[in-house]
Amino acid sequence: AADQPAAPAATAAPSPAVVPVEVDDGTFRCIRKMTPVRQFYVDNLLGNTAGTLAAANAPKGAVYPAGSLVQLVPTEAMVKREAGFNPATGDWEFFELEVSESGTRILKRGFAEVNNRFGKNCFGCHAPARDPWDFICETTHGCEPIPIDHQMTGALQRSDPRCGEPVLQDGD
């Protein structure tokens, strides 16, 4: 027994590295260059657009992958941060943005600090859609309706100043 080699120490399987999701003014671009899904637009800052689209199109809801960027209008956004960023928000961070022809400036970010253009707290409005929609509001997801319709959100999307000339439709 004393002259037998020691058994190798057990090692834990390496855990996947958590890739931080970096967000700054340059993160946000012309909303129309993102991928449209029903009335909103999506992208993925870590390159996993297919995963973001799969979650957005899951008929019974799904958890969005880290890096997901979701926008209904150019001046508001939510970004799915890295796992553990904020368990209370499902790792989402909310943004109030100022947009112009020259780009984007983040005015506010977080969750308790960020309100929409109607004075409502973004996280408070999105909380009813926690399960199974991963905080993404749509008409049937339990969120309080915003006081503008799809025609108006479409007009705001089509007139994003970061995109160049507006692409207006009748009624805009």
Coordinates of N, CA, C and O in Angstrom, one line a residue:
A1 N 0.8 -1.2 0.0 CA 0.0 0.0 0.0 C 0.9 1.2 0.0 O 0.6 2.2 -0.7
A2 N 1.9 1.3 0.8 CA 2.8 2.4 0.9 C 3.6 2.7 -0.4 O 3.9 3.8 -0.7
D3 N 3.9 1.6 -1.1 CA 4.6 1.8 -2.4 C 3.7 1.9 -3.6 O 4.2 1.8 -4.7
Q4 N 2.4 2.0 -3.4 CA 1.5 2.2 -4.6 C 1.4 3.7 -4.9 O 1.4 4.5 -3.9
P5 N 1.3 4.1 -6.2 CA 1.2 5.5 -6.5 C -0.2 6.0 -6.0 O -1.2 5.3 -5.9
A6 N -0.2 7.3 -5.6 CA -1.4 7.9 -5.1 C -2.4 8.1 -6.3 O -2.0 8.3 -7.4
A7 N -3.7 7.9 -6.0 CA -4.7 8.1 -7.0 C -4.7 9.6 -7.4 O -4.4 10.5 -6.6
P8 N -4.9 9.9 -8.7 CA -4.9 11.3 -9.1 C -6.1 12.0 -8.4 O -7.2 11.4 -8.1
A9 N -5.9 13.3 -8.0 CA -6.9 14.1 -7.4 C -8.1 14.3 -8.4 O -7.8 14.5 -9.6
A10 N -9.3 14.2 -7.8 CA -10.4 14.5 -8.7 C -10.5 16.0 -9.0 O -10.2 16.8 -8.2
T11 N -10.8 16.2 -10.3 CA -10.9 17.6 -10.7 C -12.3 17.9 -11.2 O -12.9 17.0 -11.9
A12 N -12.8 19.0 -10.9 CA -14.1 19.4 -11.3 C -14.1 19.7 -12.8 O -13.1 20.2 -13.3
A13 N -15.1 19.4 -13.5 CA -15.2 19.8 -14.9 C -15.1 21.3 -15.0 O -15.7 22.0 -14.2
P14 N -14.4 21.8 -16.0 CA -14.3 23.3 -16.1 C -15.7 23.8 -16.4 O -16.4 23.3 -17.2
S15 N -16.1 24.9 -15.7 CA -17.3 25.5 -16.0 C -17.2 26.5 -17.1 O -16.1 27.0 -17.3
P16 N -18.2 26.6 -17.9 CA -18.1 27.5 -19.1 C -17.8 28.9 -18.6 O -18.4 29.4 -17.6
A17 N -16.9 29.6 -19.3 CA -16.6 31.0 -18.9 C -17.8 31.9 -19.1 O -18.4 31.8 -20.1
V18 N -18.0 32.8 -18.2 CA -19.0 33.8 -18.4 C -18.4 34.9 -19.2 O -17.5 35.5 -18.8
V19 N -19.0 35.1 -20.4 CA -18.5 36.2 -21.2 C -19.3 37.5 -20.9 O -20.5 37.5 -21.0
P20 N -18.5 38.5 -20.4 CA -19.2 39.7 -20.1 C -19.8 40.4 -21.3 O -19.3 40.3 -22.4
V21 N -21.0 41.0 -21.2 CA -21.7 41.7 -22.3 C -21.4 43.2 -22.1 O -21.9 43.8 -21.1
E22 N -20.5 43.7 -22.9 CA -20.1 45.1 -22.8 C -21.1 46.0 -23.5 O -21.5 45.7 -24.7
V23 N -21.5 47.0 -22.9 CA -22.5 47.9 -23.4 C -22.1 49.4 -23.3 O -21.8 49.8 -22.1
D24 N -22.0 50.1 -24.4 CA -21.7 51.5 -24.3 C -22.5 52.2 -25.4 O -23.3 51.6 -26.1
D25 N -22.3 53.5 -25.6 CA -23.1 54.3 -26.6 C -23.0 53.6 -28.0 O -24.0 53.6 -28.7
G26 N -21.8 53.1 -28.3 CA -21.6 52.5 -29.6 C -22.4 51.2 -29.9 O -22.4 50.7 -31.0
T27 N -22.9 50.6 -28.8 CA -23.6 49.3 -28.9 C -24.9 49.5 -29.7 O -25.3 48.6 -30.4
F28 N -25.5 50.7 -29.6 CA -26.8 50.9 -30.2 C -26.7 51.5 -31.6 O -26.0 52.5 -31.7
R29 N -27.4 51.0 -32.6 CA -27.3 51.5 -33.9 C -28.7 51.6 -34.5 O -29.7 51.4 -33.8
C30 N -28.8 51.9 -35.8 CA -30.1 52.1 -36.5 C -31.0 50.8 -36.2 O -30.6 49.7 -36.4
I31 N -32.2 51.1 -35.6 CA -33.0 50.0 -35.2 C -33.4 49.1 -36.4 O -33.5 47.9 -36.3
R32 N -33.5 49.7 -37.6 CA -33.9 49.0 -38.8 C -32.8 48.1 -39.3 O -33.1 47.2 -40.2
K33 N -31.6 48.1 -38.8 CA -30.5 47.2 -39.2 C -30.5 46.0 -38.3 O -29.8 45.1 -38.5
M34 N -31.4 46.0 -37.3 CA -31.6 44.8 -36.5 C -32.6 43.9 -37.2 O -33.1 44.2 -38.2
T35 N -32.9 42.7 -36.6 CA -33.8 41.8 -37.2 C -35.2 42.0 -36.6 O -35.5 42.0 -35.4
P36 N -36.2 42.3 -37.5 CA -37.6 42.5 -37.1 C -38.2 41.2 -36.6 O -38.1 40.1 -37.3
V37 N -39.0 41.3 -35.5 CA -39.8 40.1 -35.0 C -41.1 40.7 -34.6 O -41.2 41.5 -33.6
R38 N -42.2 40.4 -35.3 CA -43.5 41.0 -35.1 C -43.3 42.6 -35.0 O -42.9 43.2 -36.0
Q39 N -43.6 43.2 -33.9 CA -43.5 44.7 -33.8 C -42.2 45.2 -33.2 O -42.1 46.4 -32.9
F40 N -41.3 44.3 -32.9 CA -40.0 44.8 -32.2 C -38.8 44.3 -33.0 O -39.0 43.6 -34.0
Y41 N -37.6 44.7 -32.6 CA -36.4 44.4 -33.3 C -35.5 43.7 -32.3 O -35.4 44.1 -31.1
V42 N -34.7 42.7 -32.8 CA -33.7 42.0 -32.0 C -32.3 42.0 -32.7 O -32.2 42.1 -33.9
D43 N -31.3 41.7 -31.8 CA -30.0 41.5 -32.3 C -29.3 40.7 -31.1 O -29.9 40.5 -30.1
N44 N -28.0 40.4 -31.3 CA -27.3 39.7 -30.2 C -25.9 40.3 -30.3 O -25.2 40.1 -31.3
L45 N -25.5 40.9 -29.2 CA -24.2 41.6 -29.1 C -23.0 40.6 -29.0 O -21.9 41.0 -29.2
L46 N -23.3 39.3 -28.7 CA -22.2 38.3 -28.7 C -22.3 37.4 -29.9 O -21.6 36.4 -30.0
G47 N -23.1 37.8 -30.9 CA -23.1 37.0 -32.2 C -24.1 35.9 -32.3 O -24.2 35.2 -33.3
N48 N -24.9 35.7 -31.2 CA -25.8 34.6 -31.2 C -27.2 35.0 -31.6 O -28.2 34.9 -30.8
T49 N -27.3 35.7 -32.7 CA -28.6 36.2 -33.2 C -29.6 35.0 -33.4 O -30.8 35.1 -33.1
A50 N -29.1 33.8 -33.8 CA -30.0 32.7 -34.0 C -30.7 32.3 -32.7 O -31.9 32.0 -32.7
G51 N -29.9 32.3 -31.6 CA -30.5 32.0 -30.3 C -31.5 33.0 -29.8 O -32.5 32.7 -29.3
T52 N -31.2 34.3 -30.1 CA -32.1 35.4 -29.8 C -33.4 35.2 -30.6 O -34.5 35.3 -30.0
L53 N -33.3 34.9 -31.9 CA -34.5 34.7 -32.7 C -35.3 33.5 -32.3 O -36.5 33.5 -32.3
A54 N -34.6 32.4 -31.9 CA -35.3 31.2 -31.4 C -36.1 31.6 -30.1 O -37.3 31.2 -30.0
A55 N -35.6 32.3 -29.2 CA -36.3 32.7 -28.0 C -37.5 33.6 -28.4 O -38.6 33.5 -27.9
A56 N -37.2 34.6 -29.2 CA -38.3 35.6 -29.6 C -39.4 34.9 -30.3 O -40.6 35.3 -30.2
N57 N -39.2 33.8 -31.0 CA -40.2 33.1 -31.8 C -40.7 31.9 -31.1 O -41.6 31.2 -31.7
A58 N -40.3 31.6 -29.9 CA -40.8 30.4 -29.2 C -42.2 30.6 -28.8 O -42.5 31.5 -28.0
P59 N -43.2 29.8 -29.3 CA -44.6 30.1 -29.0 C -45.0 30.0 -27.6 O -46.0 30.6 -27.2
K60 N -44.3 29.3 -26.7 CA -44.6 29.2 -25.3 C -43.6 29.9 -24.4 O -43.6 29.7 -23.2
G61 N -42.8 30.8 -25.0 CA -41.8 31.6 -24.3 C -40.5 30.8 -24.2 O -40.5 29.6 -24.3
A62 N -39.4 31.5 -23.9 CA -38.1 31.0 -23.7 C -37.2 32.0 -23.1 O -37.5 33.2 -23.1
V63 N -36.1 31.5 -22.5 CA -35.1 32.4 -21.9 C -34.2 32.9 -23.1 O -33.7 32.0 -23.8
Y64 N -34.0 34.1 -23.2 CA -33.1 34.7 -24.2 C -31.7 34.5 -23.8 O -31.3 34.5 -22.6
P65 N -30.8 34.3 -24.8 CA -29.4 34.1 -24.5 C -28.7 35.4 -24.1 O -29.2 36.5 -24.5
A66 N -27.6 35.3 -23.4 CA -26.8 36.5 -23.1 C -26.5 37.3 -24.4 O -26.2 36.6 -25.4
G67 N -26.4 38.6 -24.3 CA -26.1 39.4 -25.5 C -27.3 39.8 -26.3 O -27.2 40.7 -27.2
S68 N -28.5 39.3 -26.0 CA -29.7 39.7 -26.7 C -30.0 41.2 -26.5 O -29.9 41.7 -25.4
L69 N -30.3 41.8 -27.6 CA -30.7 43.2 -27.6 C -32.1 43.3 -28.1 O -32.3 42.8 -29.2
V70 N -33.0 43.9 -27.4 CA -34.4 44.0 -27.8 C -34.9 45.5 -27.8 O -34.6 46.2 -26.8
Q71 N -35.5 45.9 -28.9 CA -36.0 47.3 -29.0 C -37.3 47.4 -29.6 O -37.5 46.7 -30.7
L72 N -38.2 48.1 -29.0 CA -39.5 48.4 -29.6 C -39.4 49.8 -30.3 O -40.0 49.9 -31.4
V73 N -38.8 50.7 -29.7 CA -38.6 52.1 -30.3 C -37.1 52.5 -30.2 O -36.4 51.9 -29.3
P74 N -36.6 53.4 -31.0 CA -35.2 53.7 -30.9 C -34.7 54.3 -29.6 O -33.5 54.1 -29.3
T75 N -35.5 54.9 -28.8 CA -35.0 55.5 -27.6 C -35.1 54.7 -26.3 O -34.8 55.1 -25.2
E76 N -35.4 53.4 -26.5 CA -35.5 52.5 -25.3 C -34.9 51.1 -25.8 O -35.1 50.7 -26.9
A77 N -34.2 50.5 -24.9 CA -33.7 49.1 -25.2 C -33.5 48.3 -23.9 O -33.5 48.8 -22.8
M78 N -33.5 47.0 -24.1 CA -33.1 46.1 -23.1 C -32.0 45.1 -23.6 O -32.1 44.7 -24.8
V79 N -31.0 44.9 -22.8 CA -29.9 44.0 -23.1 C -29.8 42.9 -22.1 O -29.8 43.1 -20.9
K80 N -29.8 41.6 -22.6 CA -29.6 40.5 -21.7 C -28.1 40.4 -21.4 O -27.3 40.1 -22.3
R81 N -27.8 40.7 -20.1 CA -26.4 40.7 -19.7 C -25.9 39.2 -19.4 O -26.7 38.3 -19.4
E82 N -24.7 39.1 -19.0 CA -24.1 37.8 -18.6 C -24.9 37.2 -17.4 O -25.4 37.9 -16.6
A83 N -24.8 35.9 -17.3 CA -25.5 35.2 -16.2 C -25.0 35.7 -14.9 O -23.8 35.9 -14.7
G84 N -25.9 35.9 -14.0 CA -25.6 36.4 -12.6 C -25.5 38.0 -12.5 O -25.3 38.5 -11.5
F85 N -25.7 38.7 -13.6 CA -25.6 40.1 -13.6 C -26.6 40.7 -12.7 O -26.3 41.6 -11.9
N86 N -27.9 40.3 -12.8 CA -28.9 40.7 -11.9 C -30.1 39.7 -11.9 O -31.0 39.8 -12.7
P87 N -30.0 38.7 -11.0 CA -31.1 37.6 -11.0 C -32.5 38.2 -10.9 O -33.4 37.6 -11.5
A88 N -32.7 39.3 -10.2 CA -34.1 39.8 -10.1 C -34.7 40.3 -11.4 O -35.9 40.2 -11.6
T89 N -33.8 40.7 -12.3 CA -34.3 41.1 -13.7 C -34.1 40.1 -14.7 O -34.2 40.4 -15.9
G90 N -33.8 38.8 -14.3 CA -33.4 37.8 -15.3 C -32.2 38.2 -16.1 O -32.0 37.8 -17.2
D91 N -31.3 39.0 -15.5 CA -30.1 39.5 -16.1 C -30.3 40.5 -17.2 O -29.4 40.8 -18.0
W92 N -31.5 41.1 -17.3 CA -31.7 42.2 -18.3 C -31.3 43.5 -17.7 O -31.5 43.8 -16.5
E93 N -30.8 44.4 -18.5 CA -30.5 45.8 -18.2 C -31.3 46.6 -19.1 O -31.3 46.3 -20.3
F94 N -31.9 47.7 -18.6 CA -32.8 48.5 -19.4 C -32.0 49.8 -19.6 O -31.2 50.3 -18.8
F95 N -32.3 50.5 -20.8 CA -31.6 51.6 -21.2 C -32.6 52.7 -21.8 O -33.5 52.4 -22.5
E96 N -32.4 53.9 -21.4 CA -33.0 55.1 -22.0 C -32.0 55.7 -22.9 O -30.8 56.0 -22.4
L97 N -32.3 55.9 -24.1 CA -31.3 56.4 -25.1 C -31.7 57.7 -25.7 O -32.9 58.0 -25.9
E98 N -30.7 58.5 -26.1 CA -30.9 59.7 -26.9 C -30.3 59.3 -28.3 O -29.2 58.9 -28.3
V99 N -31.1 59.5 -29.3 CA -30.6 59.1 -30.7 C -30.7 60.4 -31.5 O -31.5 61.2 -31.4
S100 N -29.7 60.4 -32.4 CA -29.6 61.5 -33.4 C -28.8 61.0 -34.6 O -28.4 59.8 -34.6
E101 N -28.7 61.8 -35.6 CA -28.0 61.4 -36.9 C -26.6 61.0 -36.6 O -26.0 60.2 -37.3
S102 N -26.0 61.6 -35.5 CA -24.6 61.2 -35.2 C -24.4 60.0 -34.3 O -23.3 59.6 -34.0
G103 N -25.5 59.4 -33.8 CA -25.4 58.2 -33.1 C -26.3 58.1 -31.8 O -27.4 58.8 -31.8
T104 N -25.8 57.4 -30.8 CA -26.6 57.2 -29.6 C -25.9 57.6 -28.4 O -24.6 57.4 -28.3
R105 N -26.6 58.1 -27.4 CA -26.0 58.4 -26.1 C -26.9 57.7 -25.1 O -28.1 57.9 -25.1
I106 N -26.3 57.0 -24.2 CA -27.1 56.3 -23.1 C -27.3 57.4 -22.0 O -26.4 58.0 -21.5
L107 N -28.6 57.7 -21.8 CA -29.0 58.7 -20.8 C -29.1 58.0 -19.4 O -28.7 58.6 -18.4
K108 N -29.7 56.8 -19.3 CA -29.9 56.1 -18.1 C -29.8 54.6 -18.4 O -30.2 54.2 -19.5
R109 N -29.3 53.9 -17.4 CA -29.2 52.4 -17.5 C -29.4 51.8 -16.2 O -29.2 52.4 -15.1
G110 N -29.9 50.6 -16.2 CA -30.1 49.8 -14.9 C -31.5 49.2 -14.9 O -31.9 48.7 -16.0
F111 N -32.2 49.2 -13.8 CA -33.5 48.8 -13.8 C -34.5 49.7 -13.0 O -35.5 50.1 -13.5
A112 N -34.1 50.0 -11.8 CA -35.0 50.9 -11.0 C -34.9 52.3 -11.5 O -35.8 53.1 -11.3
E113 N -33.8 52.7 -12.1 CA -33.5 54.1 -12.6 C -34.1 54.4 -13.9 O -34.1 55.6 -14.3
V114 N -34.6 53.5 -14.7 CA -34.9 53.7 -16.1 C -36.5 53.7 -16.2 O -37.1 52.7 -15.9
N115 N -37.0 54.8 -16.8 CA -38.4 54.9 -17.1 C -38.6 55.1 -18.6 O -37.7 55.6 -19.3
N116 N -39.8 54.7 -19.1 CA -40.1 54.9 -20.5 C -40.6 56.4 -20.7 O -40.7 57.1 -19.8
R117 N -40.9 56.7 -21.9 CA -41.3 58.0 -22.3 C -42.6 58.5 -21.6 O -43.0 59.6 -21.7
F118 N -43.3 57.5 -21.0 CA -44.6 57.8 -20.4 C -44.5 57.9 -18.9 O -45.4 57.9 -18.2
G119 N -43.2 57.8 -18.4 CA -43.0 57.9 -16.9 C -43.1 56.6 -16.2 O -43.0 56.6 -15.0
K120 N -43.3 55.5 -16.9 CA -43.4 54.2 -16.2 C -42.1 53.5 -16.1 O -41.3 53.6 -17.1
N121 N -41.8 52.9 -15.0 CA -40.5 52.2 -14.8 C -40.5 51.0 -15.7 O -41.4 50.1 -15.7
C122 N -39.4 50.9 -16.5 CA -39.3 49.8 -17.5 C -39.4 48.4 -16.8 O -40.2 47.5 -17.2
F123 N -38.6 48.2 -15.8 CA -38.6 46.9 -15.1 C -40.0 46.6 -14.5 O -40.5 45.5 -14.7
G124 N -40.7 47.6 -13.9 CA -42.0 47.4 -13.4 C -43.0 46.9 -14.4 O -43.8 46.1 -14.1
C125 N -42.9 47.5 -15.6 CA -43.8 47.1 -16.7 C -43.5 45.7 -17.2 O -44.4 45.0 -17.6
H126 N -42.2 45.4 -17.3 CA -41.8 44.1 -17.9 C -41.9 42.9 -16.9 O -42.0 41.8 -17.3
A127 N -42.0 43.2 -15.6 CA -42.0 42.1 -14.6 C -43.1 41.1 -14.8 O -42.9 39.9 -14.6
P128 N -44.4 41.5 -15.1 CA -45.4 40.5 -15.3 C -45.1 39.5 -16.4 O -45.7 38.4 -16.4
A129 N -44.2 39.8 -17.3 CA -43.8 38.9 -18.4 C -42.6 38.0 -18.0 O -42.1 37.3 -18.9
R130 N -42.3 38.0 -16.8 CA -41.1 37.2 -16.3 C -41.1 35.8 -16.8 O -40.2 35.3 -17.5
D131 N -42.1 35.0 -16.4 CA -42.3 33.6 -16.9 C -43.5 33.5 -17.7 O -44.6 34.0 -17.3
P132 N -43.5 32.9 -18.8 CA -42.4 32.2 -19.4 C -41.7 33.1 -20.5 O -40.9 32.5 -21.3
W133 N -42.0 34.4 -20.5 CA -41.5 35.2 -21.7 C -40.2 35.9 -21.4 O -39.8 36.7 -22.3
D134 N -39.5 35.6 -20.3 CA -38.2 36.3 -20.0 C -38.3 37.8 -20.1 O -37.4 38.4 -20.7
F135 N -39.4 38.4 -19.5 CA -39.5 39.8 -19.4 C -39.8 40.5 -20.7 O -39.9 41.8 -20.7
I136 N -40.1 39.8 -21.8 CA -40.4 40.5 -23.0 C -41.9 40.7 -23.1 O -42.7 39.8 -23.1
C137 N -42.3 42.0 -23.2 CA -43.7 42.3 -23.3 C -44.2 42.3 -24.7 O -43.6 42.8 -25.6
E138 N -45.4 41.6 -24.8 CA -46.2 41.7 -26.0 C -47.6 41.7 -25.6 O -47.9 41.6 -24.4
T139 N -48.6 41.9 -26.5 CA -50.0 42.1 -26.1 C -50.5 41.0 -25.2 O -51.3 41.3 -24.2
T140 N -50.1 39.8 -25.3 CA -50.6 38.7 -24.5 C -49.7 38.2 -23.4 O -49.9 37.2 -22.8
H141 N -48.7 39.0 -23.0 CA -47.7 38.6 -22.0 C -48.0 39.1 -20.6 O -47.1 39.0 -19.8
G142 N -49.1 39.8 -20.4 CA -49.4 40.3 -19.0 C -48.9 41.7 -18.7 O -49.1 42.1 -17.6
C143 N -48.3 42.3 -19.6 CA -47.7 43.7 -19.3 C -48.8 44.7 -19.5 O -49.7 44.5 -20.3
E144 N -48.7 45.8 -18.7 CA -49.6 46.9 -18.9 C -49.4 47.5 -20.3 O -48.2 47.7 -20.7
P145 N -50.5 47.7 -21.0 CA -50.3 48.3 -22.4 C -49.7 49.7 -22.4 O -49.9 50.5 -21.4
I146 N -48.8 50.0 -23.3 CA -48.3 51.4 -23.5 C -49.4 52.2 -24.3 O -50.1 51.6 -25.0
P147 N -49.4 53.5 -24.1 CA -50.5 54.3 -24.7 C -50.2 54.7 -26.1 O -50.7 55.7 -26.6
I148 N -49.5 53.9 -26.9 CA -49.4 54.1 -28.3 C -49.6 52.7 -29.0 O -49.3 51.7 -28.4
D149 N -50.1 52.8 -30.2 CA -50.4 51.5 -30.9 C -49.2 51.1 -31.9 O -48.2 51.8 -32.0
H150 N -49.4 50.0 -32.5 CA -48.4 49.5 -33.4 C -48.1 50.4 -34.6 O -46.9 50.5 -35.0
Q151 N -49.1 51.1 -35.0 CA -48.8 52.1 -36.1 C -47.8 53.2 -35.6 O -46.9 53.5 -36.4
M152 N -48.0 53.6 -34.4 CA -47.1 54.7 -33.9 C -45.7 54.1 -33.6 O -44.7 54.8 -33.9
T153 N -45.6 52.9 -33.0 CA -44.3 52.3 -32.8 C -43.6 52.1 -34.2 O -42.4 52.4 -34.3
G154 N -44.3 51.7 -35.2 CA -43.8 51.5 -36.5 C -43.3 52.9 -37.1 O -42.2 52.9 -37.7
A155 N -44.0 53.9 -36.9 CA -43.6 55.3 -37.3 C -42.3 55.7 -36.6 O -41.4 56.2 -37.3
L156 N -42.2 55.4 -35.3 CA -41.0 55.7 -34.6 C -39.8 54.9 -35.1 O -38.7 55.4 -35.3
Q157 N -40.0 53.7 -35.4 CA -39.0 52.8 -35.9 C -38.5 53.3 -37.3 O -37.3 53.4 -37.6
R158 N -39.4 53.7 -38.1 CA -39.1 54.1 -39.5 C -38.5 55.4 -39.5 O -37.8 55.8 -40.5
S159 N -38.6 56.2 -38.5 CA -38.0 57.6 -38.5 C -36.8 57.7 -37.5 O -36.3 58.8 -37.2
D160 N -36.2 56.5 -37.2 CA -34.9 56.5 -36.4 C -33.9 57.4 -37.1 O -33.5 57.1 -38.2
P161 N -33.4 58.5 -36.5 CA -32.5 59.4 -37.2 C -31.1 58.7 -37.5 O -30.4 59.2 -38.3
R162 N -30.8 57.6 -36.8 CA -29.5 57.0 -37.0 C -29.5 56.2 -38.4 O -28.4 55.8 -38.8
C163 N -30.7 56.1 -39.0 CA -30.8 55.3 -40.2 C -30.8 56.1 -41.4 O -30.9 55.5 -42.5
G164 N -30.6 57.4 -41.3 CA -30.6 58.2 -42.5 C -32.0 58.7 -42.8 O -32.8 59.0 -41.8
E165 N -32.4 58.8 -44.0 CA -33.8 59.3 -44.4 C -34.9 58.4 -43.8 O -34.8 57.2 -43.9
P166 N -35.9 59.0 -43.2 CA -37.0 58.2 -42.7 C -37.7 57.4 -43.9 O -37.7 57.9 -45.0
V167 N -38.2 56.3 -43.6 CA -38.9 55.4 -44.5 C -40.3 55.5 -44.1 O -40.8 54.6 -43.4
L168 N -41.0 56.5 -44.4 CA -42.4 56.7 -43.9 C -43.4 56.0 -44.7 O -43.2 55.7 -45.9
Q169 N -44.6 55.7 -44.1 CA -45.7 55.1 -44.7 C -46.9 56.0 -44.5 O -46.9 56.9 -43.7
D170 N -48.0 55.7 -45.3 CA -49.2 56.5 -45.1 C -49.6 56.4 -43.6 O -49.6 55.3 -43.0
G171 N -49.9 57.5 -43.0 CA -50.3 57.6 -41.6 C -49.2 58.0 -40.7 O -49.5 58.2 -39.5
D172 N -48.0 57.9 -41.1 CA -46.9 58.3 -40.2 C -46.8 59.8 -40.0 O -47.2 60.6 -40.8

